[in-house]
Amino acid sequence: MPLDLAIKQVRATAGAWWRFSPDPFCPYCKSLDRALMRQDDITIYTFLLPHSPARIAGQGANHLVRARPAKAYYDFMLNGREPAAAPSCNAPVDKWLALGQKIGVRATPTSFTTNGERILGARPEELVKLIGEARK
């Protein structure tokens, strides 16, 4: 995974998760983010896979031009605080879309464990269980 393209949220080093979400306007992704924010001892790499690339490039991608992209992303996802408009946007929308296509992500949210297990949909209980198992 090209982790340099991800929004990285570090709360420890015990486990890393890769997740793909459509955009900050998806209620299922917000539900999943809420569940994952209650977990500690985890690092989450988020790749945006927008249903509407123009929408994410115009609004959601502003998160990536900030000094603290994870904070801006979660402020918007969990608290509805929109980022201020950025003078320009260098978000790698095309690279996110190409990566999702390359690894076969067809539905969002889709998550991956460190061992490559794919979890389709917003299934926070299952993810929390897998996080706990990965810590053992």
Short mmCIF file of C-alpha atoms in Angstrom, two decimals:
data_model
loop_
_atom_site.label_atom_id
_atom_site.label_comp_id
_atom_site.label_asym_id
_atom_site.label_seq_id
_atom_site.Cartn_x
_atom_site.Cartn_y
_atom_site.Cartn_z
CA MET A 1 0.00 0.00 0.00
CA PRO A 2 1.32 3.46 -0.80
CA LEU A 3 0.99 4.77 2.74
CA ASP A 4 2.26 8.21 1.75
CA LEU A 5 -1.13 8.76 0.03
CA ALA A 6 -3.13 7.97 3.16
CA ILE A 7 -4.57 10.08 5.93
CA LYS A 8 -2.73 8.57 8.89
CA GLN A 9 -4.18 8.42 12.41
CA VAL A 10 -1.70 7.00 14.93
CA ARG A 11 -2.84 5.98 18.39
CA ALA A 12 -0.19 3.26 18.86
CA THR A 13 1.80 0.72 16.92
CA ALA A 14 0.19 -2.60 17.82
CA GLY A 15 -1.92 -2.89 14.71
CA ALA A 16 -2.36 -1.10 11.42
CA TRP A 17 -5.54 -1.00 9.39
CA TRP A 18 -6.14 0.23 5.89
CA ARG A 19 -9.55 1.55 5.06
CA PHE A 20 -11.18 2.93 2.01
CA SER A 21 -14.10 5.28 2.29
CA PRO A 22 -16.02 7.16 -0.37
CA ASP A 23 -16.04 10.66 1.03
CA PRO A 24 -16.80 12.54 4.22
CA PHE A 25 -20.48 12.66 3.28
CA CYS A 26 -21.06 8.88 3.65
CA PRO A 27 -23.10 8.04 6.79
CA TYR A 28 -21.78 4.44 6.88
CA CYS A 29 -18.19 5.65 6.84
CA LYS A 30 -18.96 8.11 9.62
CA SER A 31 -20.42 5.27 11.69
CA LEU A 32 -17.30 3.20 11.15
CA ASP A 33 -15.03 6.16 12.01
CA ARG A 34 -16.92 6.69 15.27
CA ALA A 35 -16.35 3.06 16.26
CA LEU A 36 -12.68 3.12 15.30
CA MET A 37 -12.07 6.37 17.19
CA ARG A 38 -13.00 4.55 20.41
CA GLN A 39 -10.12 2.13 19.85
CA ASP A 40 -6.66 2.78 21.14
CA ASP A 41 -3.46 0.97 20.28
CA ILE A 42 -4.14 1.22 16.54
CA THR A 43 -2.89 3.04 13.47
CA ILE A 44 -5.41 3.72 10.71
CA TYR A 45 -4.49 4.61 7.14
CA THR A 46 -7.47 6.07 5.29
CA PHE A 47 -7.64 6.29 1.51
CA LEU A 48 -10.57 8.27 0.14
CA LEU A 49 -12.52 6.68 -2.70
CA PRO A 50 -15.08 9.26 -3.65
CA HIS A 51 -18.28 8.36 -5.44
CA SER A 52 -17.96 11.80 -7.00
CA PRO A 53 -14.28 12.72 -7.53
CA ALA A 54 -15.17 16.32 -8.31
CA ARG A 55 -17.02 16.65 -5.00
CA ILE A 56 -14.14 15.31 -2.95
CA ALA A 57 -11.58 17.36 -4.87
CA GLY A 58 -13.64 20.46 -4.30
CA GLN A 59 -14.48 19.92 -0.63
CA GLY A 60 -13.20 16.81 1.12
CA ALA A 61 -9.71 16.97 -0.33
CA ASN A 62 -9.14 20.22 1.55
CA HIS A 63 -8.35 17.91 4.48
CA LEU A 64 -5.13 16.88 2.82
CA VAL A 65 -3.70 20.33 2.35
CA ARG A 66 -3.65 20.98 6.06
CA ALA A 67 -0.70 20.62 8.39
CA ARG A 68 -2.70 18.05 10.38
CA PRO A 69 -4.76 16.10 7.82
CA ALA A 70 -6.00 13.42 10.25
CA LYS A 71 -7.35 16.03 12.67
CA ALA A 72 -9.07 17.93 9.85
CA TYR A 73 -10.51 14.70 8.43
CA TYR A 74 -11.92 13.52 11.76
CA ASP A 75 -13.14 16.98 12.73
CA PHE A 76 -15.24 16.91 9.59
CA MET A 77 -16.27 13.25 9.72
CA LEU A 78 -17.22 13.17 13.39
CA ASN A 79 -18.09 16.78 14.22
CA GLY A 80 -19.20 18.25 10.90
CA ARG A 81 -16.58 21.00 11.03
CA GLU A 82 -15.80 21.86 7.43
CA PRO A 83 -12.25 22.95 6.67
CA ALA A 84 -11.64 26.46 5.42
CA ALA A 85 -11.25 26.69 1.67
CA ALA A 86 -7.70 26.07 0.53
CA PRO A 87 -6.08 28.22 -2.12
CA SER A 88 -5.14 25.11 -4.07
CA CYS A 89 -5.64 21.41 -3.60
CA ASN A 90 -2.97 18.80 -4.17
CA ALA A 91 -5.01 15.80 -3.04
CA PRO A 92 -4.12 12.67 -5.01
CA VAL A 93 -7.71 11.88 -6.03
CA ASP A 94 -6.63 10.11 -9.25
CA LYS A 95 -4.11 7.99 -7.33
CA TRP A 96 -6.73 7.00 -4.73
CA LEU A 97 -9.12 5.93 -7.47
CA ALA A 98 -6.41 3.99 -9.32
CA LEU A 99 -5.34 2.22 -6.12
CA GLY A 100 -8.91 1.24 -5.29
CA GLN A 101 -9.39 -0.14 -8.78
CA LYS A 102 -6.04 -1.97 -8.71
CA ILE A 103 -6.85 -3.87 -5.51
CA GLY A 104 -10.49 -4.43 -6.40
CA VAL A 105 -12.31 -2.17 -3.96
CA ARG A 106 -15.84 -2.01 -5.35
CA ALA A 107 -17.81 -1.01 -2.28
CA THR A 108 -17.20 1.40 0.52
CA PRO A 109 -16.33 1.39 3.24
CA THR A 110 -13.86 -1.46 2.76
CA SER A 111 -11.21 -2.19 5.37
CA PHE A 112 -8.13 -4.41 5.39
CA THR A 113 -6.29 -5.93 8.31
CA THR A 114 -2.51 -6.17 8.47
CA ASN A 115 -2.73 -9.77 7.25
CA GLY A 116 -4.74 -8.70 4.19
CA GLU A 117 -8.19 -9.75 5.34
CA ARG A 118 -10.86 -7.66 3.61
CA ILE A 119 -13.91 -6.45 5.56
CA LEU A 120 -16.70 -5.07 3.40
CA GLY A 121 -19.13 -2.48 4.70
CA ALA A 122 -19.51 -0.60 7.94
CA ARG A 123 -19.34 -3.47 10.40
CA PRO A 124 -17.80 -1.83 13.44
CA GLU A 125 -18.46 -4.74 15.81
CA GLU A 126 -16.56 -7.13 13.53
CA LEU A 127 -13.68 -4.68 13.12
CA VAL A 128 -13.42 -4.09 16.86
CA LYS A 129 -13.31 -7.86 17.38
CA LEU A 130 -10.57 -8.26 14.78
CA ILE A 131 -8.61 -5.40 16.35
CA GLY A 132 -8.79 -7.17 19.70
CA GLU A 133 -7.66 -10.46 18.18
CA ALA A 134 -4.74 -8.76 16.43
CA ARG A 135 -3.51 -7.44 19.78
CA LYS A 136 -3.19 -10.95 21.21
#
